[in-house]
mmCIF file of C-alpha atoms in Angstrom:
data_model
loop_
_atom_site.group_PDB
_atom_site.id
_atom_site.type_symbol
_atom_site.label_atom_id
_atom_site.label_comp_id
_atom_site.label_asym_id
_atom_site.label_seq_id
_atom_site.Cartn_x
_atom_site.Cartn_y
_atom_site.Cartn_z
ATOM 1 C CA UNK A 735 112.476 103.428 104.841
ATOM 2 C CA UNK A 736 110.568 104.341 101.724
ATOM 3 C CA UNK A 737 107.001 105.593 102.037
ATOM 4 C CA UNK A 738 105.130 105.441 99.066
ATOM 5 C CA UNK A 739 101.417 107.395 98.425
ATOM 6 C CA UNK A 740 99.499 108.344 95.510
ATOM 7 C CA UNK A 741 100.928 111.556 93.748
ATOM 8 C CA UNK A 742 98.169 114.357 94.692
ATOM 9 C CA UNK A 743 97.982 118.315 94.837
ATOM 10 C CA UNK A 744 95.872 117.712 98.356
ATOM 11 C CA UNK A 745 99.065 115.770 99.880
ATOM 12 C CA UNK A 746 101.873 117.385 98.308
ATOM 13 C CA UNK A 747 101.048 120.491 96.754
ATOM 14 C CA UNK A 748 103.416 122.515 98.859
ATOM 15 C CA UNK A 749 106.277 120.007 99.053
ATOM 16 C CA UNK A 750 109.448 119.333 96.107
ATOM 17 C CA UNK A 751 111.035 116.864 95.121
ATOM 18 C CA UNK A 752 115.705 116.692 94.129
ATOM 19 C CA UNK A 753 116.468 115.218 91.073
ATOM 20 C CA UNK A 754 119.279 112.872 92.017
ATOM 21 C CA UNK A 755 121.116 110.190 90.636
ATOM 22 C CA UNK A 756 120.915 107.072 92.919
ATOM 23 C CA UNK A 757 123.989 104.991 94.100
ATOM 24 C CA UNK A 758 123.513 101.112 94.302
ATOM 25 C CA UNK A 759 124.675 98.444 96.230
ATOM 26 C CA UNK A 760 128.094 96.964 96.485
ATOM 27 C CA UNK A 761 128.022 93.665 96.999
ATOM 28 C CA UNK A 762 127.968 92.498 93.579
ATOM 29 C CA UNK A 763 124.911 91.779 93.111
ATOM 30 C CA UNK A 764 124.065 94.928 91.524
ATOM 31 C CA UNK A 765 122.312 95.355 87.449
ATOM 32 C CA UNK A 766 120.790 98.683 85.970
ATOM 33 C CA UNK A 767 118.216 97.969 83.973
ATOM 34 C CA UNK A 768 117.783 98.940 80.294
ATOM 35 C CA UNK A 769 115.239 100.051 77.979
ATOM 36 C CA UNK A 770 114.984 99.121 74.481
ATOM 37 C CA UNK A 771 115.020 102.918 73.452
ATOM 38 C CA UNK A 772 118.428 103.201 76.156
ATOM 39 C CA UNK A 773 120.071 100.129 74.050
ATOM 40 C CA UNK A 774 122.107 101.801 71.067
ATOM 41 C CA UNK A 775 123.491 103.947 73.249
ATOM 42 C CA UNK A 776 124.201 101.619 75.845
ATOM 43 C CA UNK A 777 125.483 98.767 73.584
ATOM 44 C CA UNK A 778 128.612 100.779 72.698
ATOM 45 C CA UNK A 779 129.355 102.045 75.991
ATOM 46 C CA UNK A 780 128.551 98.983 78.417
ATOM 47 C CA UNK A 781 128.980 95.166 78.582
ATOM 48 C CA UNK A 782 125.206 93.986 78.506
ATOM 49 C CA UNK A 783 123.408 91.171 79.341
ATOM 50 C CA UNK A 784 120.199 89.599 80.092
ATOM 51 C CA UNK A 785 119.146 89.224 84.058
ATOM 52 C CA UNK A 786 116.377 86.256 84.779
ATOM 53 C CA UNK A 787 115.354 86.467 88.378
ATOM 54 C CA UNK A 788 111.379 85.235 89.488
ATOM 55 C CA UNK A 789 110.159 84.567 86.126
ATOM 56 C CA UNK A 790 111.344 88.415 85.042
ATOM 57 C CA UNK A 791 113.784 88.936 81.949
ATOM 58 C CA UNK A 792 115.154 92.112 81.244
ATOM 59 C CA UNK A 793 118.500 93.469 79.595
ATOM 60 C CA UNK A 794 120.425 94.817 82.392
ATOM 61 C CA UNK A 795 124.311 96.401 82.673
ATOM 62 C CA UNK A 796 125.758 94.050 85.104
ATOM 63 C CA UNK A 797 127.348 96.342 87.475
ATOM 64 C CA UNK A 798 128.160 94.097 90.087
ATOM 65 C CA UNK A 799 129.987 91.127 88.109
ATOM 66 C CA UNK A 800 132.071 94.253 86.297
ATOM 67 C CA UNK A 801 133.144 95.795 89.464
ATOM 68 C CA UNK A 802 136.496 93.353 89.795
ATOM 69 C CA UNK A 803 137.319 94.486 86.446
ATOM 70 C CA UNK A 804 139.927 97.285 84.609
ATOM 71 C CA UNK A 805 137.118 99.705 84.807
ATOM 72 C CA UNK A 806 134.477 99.531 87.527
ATOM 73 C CA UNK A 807 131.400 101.666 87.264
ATOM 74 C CA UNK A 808 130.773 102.591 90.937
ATOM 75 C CA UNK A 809 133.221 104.434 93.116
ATOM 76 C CA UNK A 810 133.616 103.631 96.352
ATOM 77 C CA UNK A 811 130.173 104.702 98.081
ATOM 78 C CA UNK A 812 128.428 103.218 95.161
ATOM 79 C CA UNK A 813 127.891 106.188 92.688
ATOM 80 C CA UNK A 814 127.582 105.596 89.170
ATOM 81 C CA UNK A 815 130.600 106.791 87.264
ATOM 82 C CA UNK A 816 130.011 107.243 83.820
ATOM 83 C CA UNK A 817 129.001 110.253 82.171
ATOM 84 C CA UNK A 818 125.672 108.637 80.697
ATOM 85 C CA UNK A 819 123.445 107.682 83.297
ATOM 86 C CA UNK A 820 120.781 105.373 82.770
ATOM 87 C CA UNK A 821 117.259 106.321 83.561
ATOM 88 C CA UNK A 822 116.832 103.749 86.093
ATOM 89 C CA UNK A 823 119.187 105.894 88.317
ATOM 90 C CA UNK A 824 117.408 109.047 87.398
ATOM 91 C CA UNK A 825 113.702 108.147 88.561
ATOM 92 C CA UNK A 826 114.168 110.685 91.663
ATOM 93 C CA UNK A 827 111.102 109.748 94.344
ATOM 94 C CA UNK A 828 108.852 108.700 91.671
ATOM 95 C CA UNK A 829 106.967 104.716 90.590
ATOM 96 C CA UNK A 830 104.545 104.636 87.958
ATOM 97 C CA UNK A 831 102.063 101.619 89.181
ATOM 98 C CA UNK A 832 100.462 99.701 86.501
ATOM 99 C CA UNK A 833 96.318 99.812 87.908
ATOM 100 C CA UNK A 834 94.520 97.777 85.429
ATOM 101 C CA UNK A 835 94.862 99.894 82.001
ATOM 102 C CA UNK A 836 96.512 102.434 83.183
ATOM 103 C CA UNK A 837 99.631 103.704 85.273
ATOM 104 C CA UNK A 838 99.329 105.131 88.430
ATOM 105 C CA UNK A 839 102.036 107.730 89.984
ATOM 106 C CA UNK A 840 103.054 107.212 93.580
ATOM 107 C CA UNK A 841 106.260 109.499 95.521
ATOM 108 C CA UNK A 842 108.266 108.203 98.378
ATOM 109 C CA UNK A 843 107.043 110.891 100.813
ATOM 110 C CA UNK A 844 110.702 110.443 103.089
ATOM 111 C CA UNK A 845 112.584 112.443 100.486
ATOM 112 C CA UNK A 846 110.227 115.039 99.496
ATOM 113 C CA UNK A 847 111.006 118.361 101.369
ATOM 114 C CA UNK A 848 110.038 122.010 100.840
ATOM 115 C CA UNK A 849 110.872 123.892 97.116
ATOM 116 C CA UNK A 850 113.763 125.648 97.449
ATOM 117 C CA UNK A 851 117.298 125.565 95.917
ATOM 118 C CA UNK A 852 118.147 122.412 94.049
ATOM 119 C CA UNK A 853 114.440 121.242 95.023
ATOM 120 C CA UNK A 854 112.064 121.447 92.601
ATOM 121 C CA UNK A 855 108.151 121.661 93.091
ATOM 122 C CA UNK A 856 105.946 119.051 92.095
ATOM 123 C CA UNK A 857 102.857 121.151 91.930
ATOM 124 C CA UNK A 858 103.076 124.859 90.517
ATOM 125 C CA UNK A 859 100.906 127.743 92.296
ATOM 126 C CA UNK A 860 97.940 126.653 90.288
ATOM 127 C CA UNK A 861 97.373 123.327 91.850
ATOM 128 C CA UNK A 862 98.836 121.867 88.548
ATOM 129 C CA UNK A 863 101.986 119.663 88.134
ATOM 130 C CA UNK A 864 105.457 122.051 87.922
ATOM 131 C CA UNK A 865 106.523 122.066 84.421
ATOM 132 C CA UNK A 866 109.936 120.526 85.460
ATOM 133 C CA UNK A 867 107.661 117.496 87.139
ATOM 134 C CA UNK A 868 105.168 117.153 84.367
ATOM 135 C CA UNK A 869 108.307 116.560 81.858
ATOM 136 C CA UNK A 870 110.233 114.396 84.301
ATOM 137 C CA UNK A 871 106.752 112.002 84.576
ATOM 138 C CA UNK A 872 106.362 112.150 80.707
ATOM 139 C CA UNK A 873 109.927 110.618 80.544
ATOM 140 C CA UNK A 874 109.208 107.968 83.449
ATOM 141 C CA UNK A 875 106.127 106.944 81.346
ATOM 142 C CA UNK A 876 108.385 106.669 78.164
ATOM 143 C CA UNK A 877 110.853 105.016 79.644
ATOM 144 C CA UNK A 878 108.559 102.531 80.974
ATOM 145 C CA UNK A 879 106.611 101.674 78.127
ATOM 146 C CA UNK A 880 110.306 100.705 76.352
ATOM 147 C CA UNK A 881 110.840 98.759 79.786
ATOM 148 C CA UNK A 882 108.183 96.754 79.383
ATOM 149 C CA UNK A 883 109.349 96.055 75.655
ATOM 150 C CA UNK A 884 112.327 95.648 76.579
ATOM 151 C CA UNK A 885 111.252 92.785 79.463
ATOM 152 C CA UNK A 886 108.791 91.461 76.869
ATOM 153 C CA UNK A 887 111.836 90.703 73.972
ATOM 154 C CA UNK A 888 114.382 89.476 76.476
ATOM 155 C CA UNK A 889 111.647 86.855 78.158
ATOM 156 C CA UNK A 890 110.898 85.723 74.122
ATOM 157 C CA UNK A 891 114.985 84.875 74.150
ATOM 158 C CA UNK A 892 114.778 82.915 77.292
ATOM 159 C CA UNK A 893 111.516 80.951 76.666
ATOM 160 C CA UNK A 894 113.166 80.097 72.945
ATOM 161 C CA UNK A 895 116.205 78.231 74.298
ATOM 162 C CA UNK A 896 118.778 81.621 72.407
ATOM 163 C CA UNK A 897 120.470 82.631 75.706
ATOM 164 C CA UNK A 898 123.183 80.774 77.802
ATOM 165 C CA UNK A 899 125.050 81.414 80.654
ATOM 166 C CA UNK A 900 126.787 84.906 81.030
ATOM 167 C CA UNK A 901 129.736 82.908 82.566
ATOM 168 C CA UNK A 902 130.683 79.257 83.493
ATOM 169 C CA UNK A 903 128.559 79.115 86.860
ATOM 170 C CA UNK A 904 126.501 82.068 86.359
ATOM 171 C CA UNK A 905 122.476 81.248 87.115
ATOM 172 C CA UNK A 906 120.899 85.250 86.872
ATOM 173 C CA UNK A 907 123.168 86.620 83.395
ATOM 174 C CA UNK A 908 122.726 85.690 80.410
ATOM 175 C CA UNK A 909 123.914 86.415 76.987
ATOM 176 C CA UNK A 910 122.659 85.176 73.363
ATOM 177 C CA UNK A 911 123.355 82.121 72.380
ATOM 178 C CA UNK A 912 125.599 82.607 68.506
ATOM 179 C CA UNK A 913 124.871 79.295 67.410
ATOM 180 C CA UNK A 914 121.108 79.203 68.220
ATOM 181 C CA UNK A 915 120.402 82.222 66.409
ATOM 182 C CA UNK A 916 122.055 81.656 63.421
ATOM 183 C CA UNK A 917 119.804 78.576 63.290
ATOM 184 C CA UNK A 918 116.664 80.606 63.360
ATOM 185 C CA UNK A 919 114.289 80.293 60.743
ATOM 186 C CA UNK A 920 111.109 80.483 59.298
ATOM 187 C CA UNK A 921 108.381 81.246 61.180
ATOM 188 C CA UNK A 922 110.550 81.000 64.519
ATOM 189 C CA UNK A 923 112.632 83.921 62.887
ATOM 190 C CA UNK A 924 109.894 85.652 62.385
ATOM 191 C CA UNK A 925 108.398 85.466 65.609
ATOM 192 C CA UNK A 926 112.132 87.186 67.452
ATOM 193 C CA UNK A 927 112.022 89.684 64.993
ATOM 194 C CA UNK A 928 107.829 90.780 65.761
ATOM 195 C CA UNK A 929 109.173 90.350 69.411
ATOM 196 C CA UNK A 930 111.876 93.005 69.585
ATOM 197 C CA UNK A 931 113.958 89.796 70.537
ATOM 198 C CA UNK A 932 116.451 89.419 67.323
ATOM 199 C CA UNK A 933 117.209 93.581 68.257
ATOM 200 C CA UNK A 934 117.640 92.690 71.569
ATOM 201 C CA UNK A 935 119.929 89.959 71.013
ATOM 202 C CA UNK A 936 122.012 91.568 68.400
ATOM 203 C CA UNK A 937 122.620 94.766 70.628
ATOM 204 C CA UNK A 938 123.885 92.769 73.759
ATOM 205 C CA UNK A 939 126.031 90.521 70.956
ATOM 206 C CA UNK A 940 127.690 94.590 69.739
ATOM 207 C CA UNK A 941 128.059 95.348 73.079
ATOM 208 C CA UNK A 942 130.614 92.077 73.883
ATOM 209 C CA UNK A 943 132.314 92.608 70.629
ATOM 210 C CA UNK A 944 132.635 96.610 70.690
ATOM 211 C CA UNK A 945 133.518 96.340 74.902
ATOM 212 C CA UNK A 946 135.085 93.471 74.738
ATOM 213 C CA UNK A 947 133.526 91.260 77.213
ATOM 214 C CA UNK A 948 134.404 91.859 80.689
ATOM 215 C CA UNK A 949 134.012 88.113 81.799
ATOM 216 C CA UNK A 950 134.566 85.000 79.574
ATOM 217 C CA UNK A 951 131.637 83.211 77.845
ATOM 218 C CA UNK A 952 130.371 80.435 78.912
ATOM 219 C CA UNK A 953 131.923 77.947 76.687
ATOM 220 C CA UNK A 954 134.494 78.646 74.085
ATOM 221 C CA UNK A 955 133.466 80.317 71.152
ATOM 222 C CA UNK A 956 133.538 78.390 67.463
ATOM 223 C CA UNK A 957 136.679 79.244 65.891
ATOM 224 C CA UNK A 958 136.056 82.023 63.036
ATOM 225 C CA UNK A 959 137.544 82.662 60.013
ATOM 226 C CA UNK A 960 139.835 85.832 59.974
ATOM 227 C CA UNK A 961 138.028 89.081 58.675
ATOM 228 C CA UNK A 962 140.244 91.720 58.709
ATOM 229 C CA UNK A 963 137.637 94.432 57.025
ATOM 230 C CA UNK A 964 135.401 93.570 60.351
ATOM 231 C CA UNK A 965 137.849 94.005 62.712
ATOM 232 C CA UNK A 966 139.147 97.221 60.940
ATOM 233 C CA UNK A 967 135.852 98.671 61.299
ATOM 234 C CA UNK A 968 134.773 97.650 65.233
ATOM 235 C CA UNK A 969 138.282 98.632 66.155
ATOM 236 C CA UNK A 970 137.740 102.486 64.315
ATOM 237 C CA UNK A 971 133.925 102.375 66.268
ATOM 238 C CA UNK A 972 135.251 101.557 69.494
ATOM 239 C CA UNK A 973 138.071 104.473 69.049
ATOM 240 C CA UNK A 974 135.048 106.655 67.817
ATOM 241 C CA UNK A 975 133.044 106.084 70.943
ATOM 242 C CA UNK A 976 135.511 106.250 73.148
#
């Protein structure tokens, strides 16, 4: 059980801390978050979507509804396959705590154990944070700040009517809605593109066309006129990123 206490030189100055990649569950219920900063990279790699669950929006990969498919992304005990791993995974024993204005850093005290080997020590012989700690906070921080921009841009899409159902069915996933957004305009554009929502949107739309999407849309897409220069081009980026 996870046992969380304010990061402090006093409590864990002689303790460490393994930089590990966590595993998730199985039951197909399982999404990775991602960050706005994590999203071109992600967008050509992984189906996205958008997860709504208690009032919270954020663009997720949707591990669990892909694990039926031609390439799952967990193994067996739950692992994360791919070579890129997204920082969620990587957080280690470490939560950043919004406190008001500013973020405070707790550690789940079951995991920590004493420096040695793979196990790195928060707090150098100084009484100051190890440099290999002090970096992996600064990225936590980062990565949370795009989080929250991230959460921010996908809860504009939902609360402007742009996203529909991942699937037929599907109540949690979401994914832009074409025809919505091409309707956009004016100030209402405007406001998606101050929001970090039109970026949003159009990455999760690259990542269906580039991945092809791993589960059907929710109702059939509007025929489109042929484009063969298009095509030509996503078929040579999807060869290039593979």
């Amino acid at each position: 059980m996870t046992r969380l206490a304010p990061l402090s030189q006093a409590a864990h100055g002689t303790l460490g801390w393994t930089p590990t990649v966590s595993g998730l569950s199985l039951d197909g219920t399982a999404s990775v978050p991602v960050s706005m900063d994590e999203l071109p990279d992600f967008a050509v790699r992984f189906p996205l979507a958008i997860r709504m669950v208690r009032g919270r929006a954020a663009p997720v990969v949707p591990v669990g509804a892909l694990q039926g498919g031609n390439t799952p992304l967990l193994d067996a005990s739950g692992g994360w396959r791919p070579r890129i791993v997204p920082f969620a995974l990587r957080q280690g024993p470490f939560q950043s705590v919004r406190t008001g204005e500013r973020d405070a850093v707790f550690v789940d005290e079951t995991v920590l154990s004493a420096p040695g080997g793979p196990v790195v020590p928060l707090f150098d012989g100084k009484g100051d944070l190890s440099d290999a700690t002090r970096e992996h906070l600064s990225a936590l921080a980062g990565w949370q700040k795009s989080m929250r921009q991230a959460e921010q841009a996908a809860t504009a899409l939902f609360k402007a009517r742009l996203l529909q159902p991942w699937r037929e069915g599907e109540t949690t996933l979401f994914a832009p809605d074409a025809d919505a957004l091409a309707a956009l305009g004016g100030v209402r554009l405007a406001q998606m593109h101050e929001t970090g929502a039109l970026r949003l949107a159009h990455m999760v739309e690259l990542s269906q066309a580039l991945i092809g999407a791993a589960v059907p849309p929710a109702r059939p897409a509007p025929a489109r006129e042929a484009n063969a220069e298009g095509d030509a081009f996503l078929r040579a980026l999807r060869e290039e990123m593979s």
